[in-house]
Coordinates of C-alpha atoms in Angstrom, one line a residue:
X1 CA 175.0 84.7 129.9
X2 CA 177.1 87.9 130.7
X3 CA 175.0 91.1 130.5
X4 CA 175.7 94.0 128.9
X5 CA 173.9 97.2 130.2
X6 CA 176.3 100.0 128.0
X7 CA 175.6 101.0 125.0
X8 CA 177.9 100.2 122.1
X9 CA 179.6 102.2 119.4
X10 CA 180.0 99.0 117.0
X11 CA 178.3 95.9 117.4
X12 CA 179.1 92.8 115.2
X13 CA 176.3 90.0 115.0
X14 CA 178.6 87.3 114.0
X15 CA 182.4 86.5 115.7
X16 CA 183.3 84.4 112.4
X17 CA 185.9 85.1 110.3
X18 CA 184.3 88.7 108.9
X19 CA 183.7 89.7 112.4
X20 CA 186.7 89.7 114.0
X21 CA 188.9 90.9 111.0
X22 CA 186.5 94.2 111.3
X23 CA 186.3 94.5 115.0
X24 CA 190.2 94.3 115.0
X25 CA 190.9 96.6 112.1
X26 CA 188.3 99.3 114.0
X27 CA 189.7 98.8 117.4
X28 CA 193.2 99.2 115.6
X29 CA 192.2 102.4 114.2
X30 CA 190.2 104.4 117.5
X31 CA 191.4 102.0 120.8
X32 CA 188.7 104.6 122.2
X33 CA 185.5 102.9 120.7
X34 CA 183.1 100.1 122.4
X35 CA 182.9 97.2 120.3
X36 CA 180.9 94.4 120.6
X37 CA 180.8 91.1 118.9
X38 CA 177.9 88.5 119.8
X39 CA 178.8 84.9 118.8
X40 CA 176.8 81.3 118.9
X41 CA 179.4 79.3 119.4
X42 CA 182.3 79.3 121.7
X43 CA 186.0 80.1 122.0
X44 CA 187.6 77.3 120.3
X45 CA 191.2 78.2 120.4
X46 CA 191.9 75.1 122.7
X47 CA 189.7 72.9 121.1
X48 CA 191.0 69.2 119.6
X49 CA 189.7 69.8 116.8
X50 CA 191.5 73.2 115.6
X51 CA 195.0 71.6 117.1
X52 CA 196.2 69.7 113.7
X53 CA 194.8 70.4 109.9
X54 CA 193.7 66.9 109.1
X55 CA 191.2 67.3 112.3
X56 CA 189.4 69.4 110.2
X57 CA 187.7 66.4 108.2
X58 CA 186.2 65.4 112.3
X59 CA 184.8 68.9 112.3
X60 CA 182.4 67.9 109.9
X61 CA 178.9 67.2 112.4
X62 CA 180.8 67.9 115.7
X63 CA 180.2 70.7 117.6
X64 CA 182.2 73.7 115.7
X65 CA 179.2 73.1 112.9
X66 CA 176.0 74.0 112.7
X67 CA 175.5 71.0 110.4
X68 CA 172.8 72.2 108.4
X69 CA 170.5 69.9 105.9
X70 CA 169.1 71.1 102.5
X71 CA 165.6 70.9 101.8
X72 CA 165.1 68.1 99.2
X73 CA 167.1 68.8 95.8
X74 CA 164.9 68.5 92.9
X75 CA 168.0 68.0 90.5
X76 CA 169.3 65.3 92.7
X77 CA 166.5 63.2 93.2
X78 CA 165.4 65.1 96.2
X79 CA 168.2 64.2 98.1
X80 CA 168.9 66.3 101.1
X81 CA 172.7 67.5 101.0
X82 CA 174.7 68.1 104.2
X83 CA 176.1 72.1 104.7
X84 CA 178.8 72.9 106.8
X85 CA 179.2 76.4 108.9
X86 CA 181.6 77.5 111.2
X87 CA 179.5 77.2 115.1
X88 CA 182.4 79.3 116.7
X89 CA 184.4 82.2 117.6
X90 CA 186.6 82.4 114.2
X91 CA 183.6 80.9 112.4
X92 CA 184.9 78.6 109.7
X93 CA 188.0 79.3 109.6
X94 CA 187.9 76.8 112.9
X95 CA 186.6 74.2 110.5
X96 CA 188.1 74.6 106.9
X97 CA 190.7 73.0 105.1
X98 CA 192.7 75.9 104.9
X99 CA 192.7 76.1 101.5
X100 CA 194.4 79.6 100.4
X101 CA 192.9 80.5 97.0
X102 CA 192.5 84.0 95.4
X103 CA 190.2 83.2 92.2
X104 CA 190.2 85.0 88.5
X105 CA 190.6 88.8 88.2
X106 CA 187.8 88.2 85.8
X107 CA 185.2 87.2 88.5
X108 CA 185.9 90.1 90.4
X109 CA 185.8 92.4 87.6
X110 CA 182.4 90.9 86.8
X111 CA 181.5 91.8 90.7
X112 CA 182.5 95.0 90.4
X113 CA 180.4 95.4 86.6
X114 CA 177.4 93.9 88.6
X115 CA 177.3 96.0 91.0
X116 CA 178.5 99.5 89.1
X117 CA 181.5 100.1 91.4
X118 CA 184.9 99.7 90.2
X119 CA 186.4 99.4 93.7
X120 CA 185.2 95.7 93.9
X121 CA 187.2 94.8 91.2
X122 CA 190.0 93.0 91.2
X123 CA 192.5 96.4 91.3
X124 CA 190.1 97.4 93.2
X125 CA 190.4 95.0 96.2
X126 CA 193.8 94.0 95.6
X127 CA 195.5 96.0 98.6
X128 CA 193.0 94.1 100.6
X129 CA 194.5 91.0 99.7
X130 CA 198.0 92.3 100.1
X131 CA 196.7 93.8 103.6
X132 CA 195.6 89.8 104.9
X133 CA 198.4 87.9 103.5
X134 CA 201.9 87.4 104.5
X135 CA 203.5 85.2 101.5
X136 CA 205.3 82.4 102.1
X137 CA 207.9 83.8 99.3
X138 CA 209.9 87.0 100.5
X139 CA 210.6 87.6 96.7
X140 CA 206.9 87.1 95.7
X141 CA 205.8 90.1 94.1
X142 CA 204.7 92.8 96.0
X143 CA 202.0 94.2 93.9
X144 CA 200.1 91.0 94.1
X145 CA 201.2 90.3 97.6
X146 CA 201.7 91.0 101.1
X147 CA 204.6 90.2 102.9
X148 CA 204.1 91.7 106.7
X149 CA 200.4 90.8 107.3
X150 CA 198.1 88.6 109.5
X151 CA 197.4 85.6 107.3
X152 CA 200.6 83.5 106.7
X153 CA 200.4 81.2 103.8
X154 CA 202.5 78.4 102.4
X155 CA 203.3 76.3 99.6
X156 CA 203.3 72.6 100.4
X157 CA 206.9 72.5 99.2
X158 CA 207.7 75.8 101.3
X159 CA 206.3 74.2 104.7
X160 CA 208.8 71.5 104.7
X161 CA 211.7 70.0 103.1
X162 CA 210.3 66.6 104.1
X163 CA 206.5 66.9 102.7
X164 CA 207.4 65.8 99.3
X165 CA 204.6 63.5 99.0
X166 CA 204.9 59.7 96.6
X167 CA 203.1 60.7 93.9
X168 CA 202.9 64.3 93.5
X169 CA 205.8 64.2 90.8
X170 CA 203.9 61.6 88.8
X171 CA 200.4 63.4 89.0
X172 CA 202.6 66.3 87.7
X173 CA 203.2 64.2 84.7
X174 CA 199.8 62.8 84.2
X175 CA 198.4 66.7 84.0
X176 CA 201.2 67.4 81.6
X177 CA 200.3 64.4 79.4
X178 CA 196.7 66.0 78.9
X179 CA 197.4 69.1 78.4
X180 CA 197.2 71.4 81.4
X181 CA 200.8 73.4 81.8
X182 CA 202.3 74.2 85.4
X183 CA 201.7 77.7 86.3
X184 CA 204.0 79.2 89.4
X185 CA 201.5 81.8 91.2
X186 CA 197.9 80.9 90.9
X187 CA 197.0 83.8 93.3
X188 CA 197.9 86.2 91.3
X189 CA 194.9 86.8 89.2
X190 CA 195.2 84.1 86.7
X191 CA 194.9 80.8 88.1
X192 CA 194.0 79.0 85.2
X193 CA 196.4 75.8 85.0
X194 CA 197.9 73.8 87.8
X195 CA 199.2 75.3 90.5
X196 CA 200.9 74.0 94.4
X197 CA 198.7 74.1 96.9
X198 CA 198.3 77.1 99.1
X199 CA 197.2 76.8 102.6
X200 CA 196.9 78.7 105.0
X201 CA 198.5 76.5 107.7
X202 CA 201.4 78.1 109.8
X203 CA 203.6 75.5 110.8
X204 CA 200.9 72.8 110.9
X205 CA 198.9 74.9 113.0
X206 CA 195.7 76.4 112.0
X207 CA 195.1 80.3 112.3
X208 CA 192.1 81.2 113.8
X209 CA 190.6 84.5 112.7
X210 CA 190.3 85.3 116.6
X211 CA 193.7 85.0 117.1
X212 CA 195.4 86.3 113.7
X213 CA 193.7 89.5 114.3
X214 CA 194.1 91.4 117.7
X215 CA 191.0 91.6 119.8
X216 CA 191.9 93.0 122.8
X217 CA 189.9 95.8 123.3
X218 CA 187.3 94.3 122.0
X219 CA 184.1 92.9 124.5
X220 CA 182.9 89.5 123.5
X221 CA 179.7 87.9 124.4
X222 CA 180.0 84.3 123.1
X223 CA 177.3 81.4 123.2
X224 CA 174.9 83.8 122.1
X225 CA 172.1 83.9 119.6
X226 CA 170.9 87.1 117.9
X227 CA 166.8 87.1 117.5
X228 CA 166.7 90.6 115.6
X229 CA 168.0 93.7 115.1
X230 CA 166.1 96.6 116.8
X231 CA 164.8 100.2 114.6
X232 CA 163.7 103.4 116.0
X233 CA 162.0 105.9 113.1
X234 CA 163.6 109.7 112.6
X235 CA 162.8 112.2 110.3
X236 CA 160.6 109.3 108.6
X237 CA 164.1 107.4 108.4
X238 CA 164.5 103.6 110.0
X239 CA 167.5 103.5 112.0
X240 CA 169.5 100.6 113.6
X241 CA 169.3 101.1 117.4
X242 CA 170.7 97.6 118.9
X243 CA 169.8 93.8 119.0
X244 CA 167.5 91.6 120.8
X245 CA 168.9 88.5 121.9
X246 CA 167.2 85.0 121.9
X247 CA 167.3 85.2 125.7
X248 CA 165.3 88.7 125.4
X249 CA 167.5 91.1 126.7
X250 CA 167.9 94.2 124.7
X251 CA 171.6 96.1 123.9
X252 CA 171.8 99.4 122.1
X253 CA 174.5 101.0 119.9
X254 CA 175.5 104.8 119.3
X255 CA 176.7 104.3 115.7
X256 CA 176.5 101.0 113.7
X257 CA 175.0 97.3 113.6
X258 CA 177.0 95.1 111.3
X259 CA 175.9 91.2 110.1
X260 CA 178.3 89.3 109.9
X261 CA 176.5 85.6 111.3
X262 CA 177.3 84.2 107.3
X263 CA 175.7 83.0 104.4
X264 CA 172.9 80.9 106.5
X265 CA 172.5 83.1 109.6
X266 CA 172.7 86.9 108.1
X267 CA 169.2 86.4 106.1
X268 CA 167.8 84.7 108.8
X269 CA 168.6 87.4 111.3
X270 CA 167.4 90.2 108.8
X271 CA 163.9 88.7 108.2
X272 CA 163.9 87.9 111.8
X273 CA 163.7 91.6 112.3
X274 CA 161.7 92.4 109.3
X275 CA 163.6 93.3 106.6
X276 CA 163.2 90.8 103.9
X277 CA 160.4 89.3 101.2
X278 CA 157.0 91.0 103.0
X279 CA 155.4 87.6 101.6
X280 CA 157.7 85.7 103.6
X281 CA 157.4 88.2 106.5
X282 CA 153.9 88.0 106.8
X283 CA 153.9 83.9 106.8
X284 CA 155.4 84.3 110.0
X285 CA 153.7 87.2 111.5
X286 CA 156.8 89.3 111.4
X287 CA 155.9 93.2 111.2
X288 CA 157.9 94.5 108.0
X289 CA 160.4 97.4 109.0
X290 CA 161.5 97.3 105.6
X291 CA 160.5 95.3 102.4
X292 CA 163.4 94.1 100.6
X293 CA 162.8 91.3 98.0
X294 CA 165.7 90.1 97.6
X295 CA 167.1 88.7 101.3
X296 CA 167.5 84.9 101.2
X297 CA 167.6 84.7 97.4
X298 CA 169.9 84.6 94.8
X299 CA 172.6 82.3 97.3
X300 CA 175.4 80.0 95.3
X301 CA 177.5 77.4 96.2
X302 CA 180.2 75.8 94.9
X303 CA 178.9 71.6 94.0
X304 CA 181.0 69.4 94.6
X305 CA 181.9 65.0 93.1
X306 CA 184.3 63.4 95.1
X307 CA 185.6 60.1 93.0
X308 CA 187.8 57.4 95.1
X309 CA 190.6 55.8 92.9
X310 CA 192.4 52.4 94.2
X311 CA 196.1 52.5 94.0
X312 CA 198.2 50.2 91.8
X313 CA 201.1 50.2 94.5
X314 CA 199.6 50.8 97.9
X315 CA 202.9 49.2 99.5
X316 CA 204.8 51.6 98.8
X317 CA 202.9 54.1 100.9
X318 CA 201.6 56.6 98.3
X319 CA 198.1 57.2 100.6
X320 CA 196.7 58.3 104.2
X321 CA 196.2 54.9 106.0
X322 CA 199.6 52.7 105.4
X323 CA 201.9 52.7 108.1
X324 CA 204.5 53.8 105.9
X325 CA 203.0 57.4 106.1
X326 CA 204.6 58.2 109.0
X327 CA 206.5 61.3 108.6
X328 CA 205.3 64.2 110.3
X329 CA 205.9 66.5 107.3
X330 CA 203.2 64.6 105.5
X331 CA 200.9 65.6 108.4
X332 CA 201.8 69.8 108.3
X333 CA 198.5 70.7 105.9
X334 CA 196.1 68.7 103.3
X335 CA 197.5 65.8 101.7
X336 CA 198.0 66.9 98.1
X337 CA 200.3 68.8 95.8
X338 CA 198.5 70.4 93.2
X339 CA 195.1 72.8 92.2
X340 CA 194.3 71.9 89.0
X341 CA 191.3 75.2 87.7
X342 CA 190.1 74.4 83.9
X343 CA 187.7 75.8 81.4
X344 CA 185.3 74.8 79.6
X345 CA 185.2 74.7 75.2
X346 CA 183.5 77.9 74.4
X347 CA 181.0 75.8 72.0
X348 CA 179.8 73.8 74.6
X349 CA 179.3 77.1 77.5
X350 CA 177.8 78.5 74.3
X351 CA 175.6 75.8 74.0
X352 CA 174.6 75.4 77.8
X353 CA 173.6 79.0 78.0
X354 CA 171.2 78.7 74.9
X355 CA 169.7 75.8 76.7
X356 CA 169.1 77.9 79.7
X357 CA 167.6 80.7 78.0
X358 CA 170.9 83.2 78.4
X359 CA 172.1 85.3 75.3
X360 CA 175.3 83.6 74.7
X361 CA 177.2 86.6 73.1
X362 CA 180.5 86.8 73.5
X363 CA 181.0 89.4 76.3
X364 CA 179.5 87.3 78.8
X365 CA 181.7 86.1 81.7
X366 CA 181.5 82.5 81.0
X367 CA 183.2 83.1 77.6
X368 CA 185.6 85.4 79.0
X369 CA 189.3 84.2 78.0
X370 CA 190.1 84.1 81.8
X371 CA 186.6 82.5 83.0
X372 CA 187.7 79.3 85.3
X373 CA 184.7 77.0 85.4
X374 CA 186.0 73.8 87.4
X375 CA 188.5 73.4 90.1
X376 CA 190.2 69.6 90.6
X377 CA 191.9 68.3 93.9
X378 CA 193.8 65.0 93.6
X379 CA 194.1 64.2 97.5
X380 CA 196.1 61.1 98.9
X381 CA 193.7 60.2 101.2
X382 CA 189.7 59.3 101.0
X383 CA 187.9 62.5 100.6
X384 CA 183.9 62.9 101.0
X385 CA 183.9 59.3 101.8
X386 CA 181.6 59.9 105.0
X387 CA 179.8 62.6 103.8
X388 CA 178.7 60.5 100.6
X389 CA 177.6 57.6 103.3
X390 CA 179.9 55.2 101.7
X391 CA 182.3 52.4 103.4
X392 CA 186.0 52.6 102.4
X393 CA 189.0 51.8 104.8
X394 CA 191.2 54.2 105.3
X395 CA 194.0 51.8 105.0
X396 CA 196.2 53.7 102.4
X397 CA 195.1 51.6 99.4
X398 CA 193.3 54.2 98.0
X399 CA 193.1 58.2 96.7
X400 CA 190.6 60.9 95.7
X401 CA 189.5 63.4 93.2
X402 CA 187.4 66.3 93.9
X403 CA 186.1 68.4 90.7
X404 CA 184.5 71.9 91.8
X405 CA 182.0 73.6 89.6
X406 CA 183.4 77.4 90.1
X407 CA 181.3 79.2 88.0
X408 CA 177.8 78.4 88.4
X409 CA 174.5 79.3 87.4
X410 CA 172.0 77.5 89.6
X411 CA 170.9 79.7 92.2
X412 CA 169.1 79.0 95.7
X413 CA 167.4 81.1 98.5
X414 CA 167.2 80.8 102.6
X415 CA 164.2 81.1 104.1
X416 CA 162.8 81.1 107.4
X417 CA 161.2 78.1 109.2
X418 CA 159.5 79.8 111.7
X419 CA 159.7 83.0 113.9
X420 CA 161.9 81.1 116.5
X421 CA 165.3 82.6 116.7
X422 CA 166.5 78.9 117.4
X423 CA 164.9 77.8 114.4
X424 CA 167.5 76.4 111.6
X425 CA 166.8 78.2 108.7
X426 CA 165.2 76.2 105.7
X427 CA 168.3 76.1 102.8
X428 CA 167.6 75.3 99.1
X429 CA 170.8 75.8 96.8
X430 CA 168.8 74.4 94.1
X431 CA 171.9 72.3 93.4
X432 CA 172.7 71.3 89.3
X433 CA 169.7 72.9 88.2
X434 CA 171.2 74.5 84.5
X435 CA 173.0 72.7 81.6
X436 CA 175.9 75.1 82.5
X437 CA 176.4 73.6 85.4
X438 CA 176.1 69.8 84.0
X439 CA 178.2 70.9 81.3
X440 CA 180.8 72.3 83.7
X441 CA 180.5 68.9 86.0
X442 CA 180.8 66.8 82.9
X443 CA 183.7 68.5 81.5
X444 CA 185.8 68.7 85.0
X445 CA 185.1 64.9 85.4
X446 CA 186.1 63.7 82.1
X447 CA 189.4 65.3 82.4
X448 CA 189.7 63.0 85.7
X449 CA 189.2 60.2 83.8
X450 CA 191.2 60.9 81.0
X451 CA 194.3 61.5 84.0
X452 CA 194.0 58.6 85.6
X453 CA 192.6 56.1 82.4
X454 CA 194.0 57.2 79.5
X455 CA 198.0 58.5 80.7
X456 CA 201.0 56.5 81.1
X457 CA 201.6 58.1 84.7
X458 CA 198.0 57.8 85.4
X459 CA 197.8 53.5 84.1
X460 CA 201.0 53.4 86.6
X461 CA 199.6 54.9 89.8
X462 CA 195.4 53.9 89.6
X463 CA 194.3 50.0 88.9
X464 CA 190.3 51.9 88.9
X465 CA 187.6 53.8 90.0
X466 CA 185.6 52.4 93.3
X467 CA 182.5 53.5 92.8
X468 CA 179.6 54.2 95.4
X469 CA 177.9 51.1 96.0
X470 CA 175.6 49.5 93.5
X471 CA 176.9 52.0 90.7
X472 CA 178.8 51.6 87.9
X473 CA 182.5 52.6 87.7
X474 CA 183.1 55.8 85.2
X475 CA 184.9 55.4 81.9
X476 CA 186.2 58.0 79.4
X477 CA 183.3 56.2 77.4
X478 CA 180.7 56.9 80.3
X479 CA 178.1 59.1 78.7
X480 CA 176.6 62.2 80.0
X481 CA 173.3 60.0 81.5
X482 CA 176.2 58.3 83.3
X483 CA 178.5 61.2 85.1
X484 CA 174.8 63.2 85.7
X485 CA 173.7 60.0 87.5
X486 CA 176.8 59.7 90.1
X487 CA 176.6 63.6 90.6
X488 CA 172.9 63.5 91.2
X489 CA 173.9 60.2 93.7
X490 CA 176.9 61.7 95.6
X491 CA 177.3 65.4 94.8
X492 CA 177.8 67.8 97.5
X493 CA 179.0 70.8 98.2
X494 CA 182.1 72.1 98.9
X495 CA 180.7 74.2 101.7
X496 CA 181.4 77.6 100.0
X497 CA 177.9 79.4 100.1
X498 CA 177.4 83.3 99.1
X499 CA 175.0 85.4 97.7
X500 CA 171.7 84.9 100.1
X501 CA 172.5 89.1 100.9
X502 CA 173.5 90.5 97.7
X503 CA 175.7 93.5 96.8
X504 CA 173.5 95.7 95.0
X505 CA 170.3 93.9 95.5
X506 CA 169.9 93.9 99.4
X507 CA 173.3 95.9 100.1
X508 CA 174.7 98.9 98.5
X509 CA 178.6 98.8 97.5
X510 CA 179.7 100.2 100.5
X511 CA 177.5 97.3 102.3
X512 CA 174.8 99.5 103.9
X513 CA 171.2 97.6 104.1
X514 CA 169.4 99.2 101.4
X515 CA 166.2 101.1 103.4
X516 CA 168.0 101.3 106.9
X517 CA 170.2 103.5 108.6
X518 CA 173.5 102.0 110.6
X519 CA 172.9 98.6 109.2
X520 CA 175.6 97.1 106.7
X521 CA 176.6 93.3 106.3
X522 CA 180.2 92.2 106.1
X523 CA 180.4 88.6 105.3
X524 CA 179.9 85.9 102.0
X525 CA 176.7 86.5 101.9
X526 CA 177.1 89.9 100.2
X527 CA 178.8 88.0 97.0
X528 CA 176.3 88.8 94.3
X529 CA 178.2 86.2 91.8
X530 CA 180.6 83.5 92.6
X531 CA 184.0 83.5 92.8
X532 CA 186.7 81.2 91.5
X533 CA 188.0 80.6 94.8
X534 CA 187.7 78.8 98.7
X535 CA 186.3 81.9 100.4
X536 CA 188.5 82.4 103.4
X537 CA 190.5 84.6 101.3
X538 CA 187.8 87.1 99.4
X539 CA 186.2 87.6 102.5
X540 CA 189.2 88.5 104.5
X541 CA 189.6 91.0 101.5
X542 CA 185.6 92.0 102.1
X543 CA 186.0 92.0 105.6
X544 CA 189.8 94.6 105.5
X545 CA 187.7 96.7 102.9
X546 CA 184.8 96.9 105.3
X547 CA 187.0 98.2 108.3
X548 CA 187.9 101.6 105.8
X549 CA 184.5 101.7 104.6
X550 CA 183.3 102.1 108.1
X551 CA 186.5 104.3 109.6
X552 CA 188.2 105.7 106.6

């Protein structure tokens, strides 16, 4: 391990995706200032497994994750569910599917109502999101979009005239047949409909957040764990001073400290140093520096039910897996056309809330016209298959659905294991654990089933469900016993965790650690309610925002 004997002006606990997007805004804005980012894992740029998008399902358990495992989940007969996190310079987005999703105005308008600060709103952080995109569309709108900027999206259509995929004309159909109307720019605010696909490929070639953003200038210390952040008291005020690494070596900084090791590892590294729950502190022996009740709690993710569907016509090369899928347009980002985000009937989220104790009046966000509450992904290939443990060739015979809950209730905390740095830490999402959340499930699933059971385009393209072994197959007359028993069997997440440092319970709005001087976090984690979205892109926005927060 390299060592550092200066001092730092800025130093960045974290070289994910939030980490480098501030060093390089900062470095961009005073070339003069010693910046420092620490990472765990390595420079990845090279690696096979960030060479080609559809590597990104082999990610999963290799060495760019951290492959955490839940504690047991109650509301899934204490099953342990797997958790992805980026292990690497560029932190997930060296492991994601590249899915380029902006979410509702109305969950960041809810954000910026939690936390009293209308900068967080959507208005608010639009010219963030403008400032990390470069649209695929030259005649997009430019006051939802950017056109000259780091992150280059695509449409599937846009990223090739050849990656017009079998069947994404007749899923078109099947959506229309139930209801749900084509929309032509989910990221604009309003997703609610069915959308294309936005990724966040460029060319068929993924963008690391290491590499979209300029780093020269800035020092990098990779394969590196953080054990704590280091105080000094003046004038009765704590002050951030530097970081102790797991190693034991000791490196100071003139101005700020800024957390950005994620959803898991930010928590961890603050209770590590004593900021946290002093109850929790003082199981582990860890002198508090500042007691703050909320670290590790109130974290979200978005659950996940992956359904595999066999095809009626697998001959004619409609999946991942025939030889017949051979062009390499089909191979230039995920394979799938469409984002379907839905809401649920206000009587039933009504009705959910009551159950779970919540005044169901009609200003809260879950009855808000523009509330999405579940997010579907039909993909031509066998999605969550290993994750769920289950055995299905990938021979091109069959196809997926994934339904997201968006908008849920249940919340989780991180906690420590142990005083060792190199501990992982313990992770309970308390997964499905309110009615709004089974509602939500239920809902999204049904309108599966109804797409690929009850349509004329759906009868032509699915012969049925292939269930998980030794369960039934799901009907549009499976009751709600039934759908709750195949989430609580094979749901998982969708590996987009927030919340576990909140905005305006353990950071301020302008992402200072409430108690401490020089301290702010700059990463999910700082999400105080979820967003309708894949969280690449509102933390690129958090991350821009930070940069002028920091330097204005």
């Amino acid at each position: 391990m390299e060592s550092i004997t200066k001092a730092q002006d800025y130093m960045i606990v974290g070289g994910g995706l939030a980490g480098c997007v501030v060093a390089s805004r900062l470095i961009e804005k005073d070339p003069s200032l010693k910046i420092l980012i620490i990472e765990a894992g390595k420079d990845v740029s090279n690696h096979s497994l960030t060479t080609s998008p559809l590597a990104c399902f082999a990610a999963h358990r290799s060495d760019l994750d951290w492959a955490y495992t839940t504690v047991p989940q109650p509301h899934l007969n204490d099953r342990y569910c797997y958790n992805s996190a980026g292990k690497a310079l560029s932190g997930s987005t060296a492991t994601n599917y590249g899915t380029w999703t902006r979410g509702s105005a109305a969950d960041y308008d809810h954000r910026a109502e939690t936390v009293g600060d209308p900068n967080w709103s959507y208005e608010g952080l639009l010219p963030y999101f403008r400032k990390t995109e470069s649209h695929y569309d030259k005649q997009a709108d430019a006051s939802q979009h950017g056109l000259d900027s780091p992150i280059h999206t695509a449409s599937v259509s846009s990223s090739s005239l050849g990656r017009r995929y079998p069947l994404g004309e007749p899923l078109r159909s099947a959506w229309r047949e139930i209801g749900i109307q084509h929309k032509l720019d989910g990221n604009s605010g309003s997703p609610l409909g069915m959308t294309e696909m936005v990724e966040n490929w460029r060319e068929g070639k993924r963008q690391l957040a290491s590499k979209a953003y300029n780093l020269s200038g800035v020092h990098l210390l990779l394969d590196t764990l953080v054990h704590r952040v280091q105080f000094e008291e003046r004038d009765g005020q704590k002050i951030a001073v530097g970081v102790q690494l797991a190693e034991g070596q000791s490196i100071q900084v003139t101005k700020e400290v800024i957390l950005s090791a994620g959803t898991y590892r930010t928590p961890l590294v603050l209770m590590l140093s004593g900021i946290g729950p002093s109850a929790e502190l003082a199981k582990h022996q860890i002198p508090v520096v500042f007691d703050s009740p909320e670290v590790g709690k109130n974290f979200h993710d978005h659950l996940a039910l992956c359904q595999w569907w066999k095809l009626r016509h697998p001959e004619a090369g409609q999946a991942i897996g025939t030889p017949l899928w051979a062009g390499p347009s089909f191979f230039l980002g995920l394979p799938c056309d469409w984002i379907v985000t839905e809401q649920m009937p206000s009587d039933q989220v009504k009705r959910a809330l009551e159950i779970d104790g919540e005044a169901a009046t009609d200003h809260h966000p879950l009855l808000d016209s523009s509330a999405c509450h579940t997010e579907t992904i039909i993909a031509y290939a066998l999605a969550g298959v290993g994750i769920a443990g289950e055995d299905i060739p990938m021979d091109g015979s069959h196809i997926s659905s994934a339904v997201l809950g968006m908008a849920h209730t249940s919340r989780g905390s991180i906690k420590l294991a142990s005083a060792d740095p190199y501990a992982s830490p313990v992770i309970d999402p308390n997964y499905y654990a309110t009615e709004v959340d089974r509602v939500a499930m239920r809902a999204g699933i049904r309108q599966v089933l109804k797409l690929f059971q009850t349509t004329s385009a759906g009868r032509e393209m699915i012969v049925s469900e292939t269930p998980p072994e030794g369960m039934p197959a799901l009907s549009i007359e499976s009751s709600d016993s039934d759908i709750d028993a195949r989430i609580v069997h094979v749901g998982n997440s969708f590996y987009h965790a927030a919340g576990s440092a909140a905005m305006g319970k353990v950071v301020d709005s302008e992402l200072r650690v409430y108690g401490i001087e020089g301290l702010r976090v700059v990463d999910a984690s700082v999400l105080p309610v979820p967003i309708a979205a894949h969280y690449q892109v509102p933390v690129y926005a958090i991350a821009e925002k930070a940069a002028d927060l920091i330097l204005p």
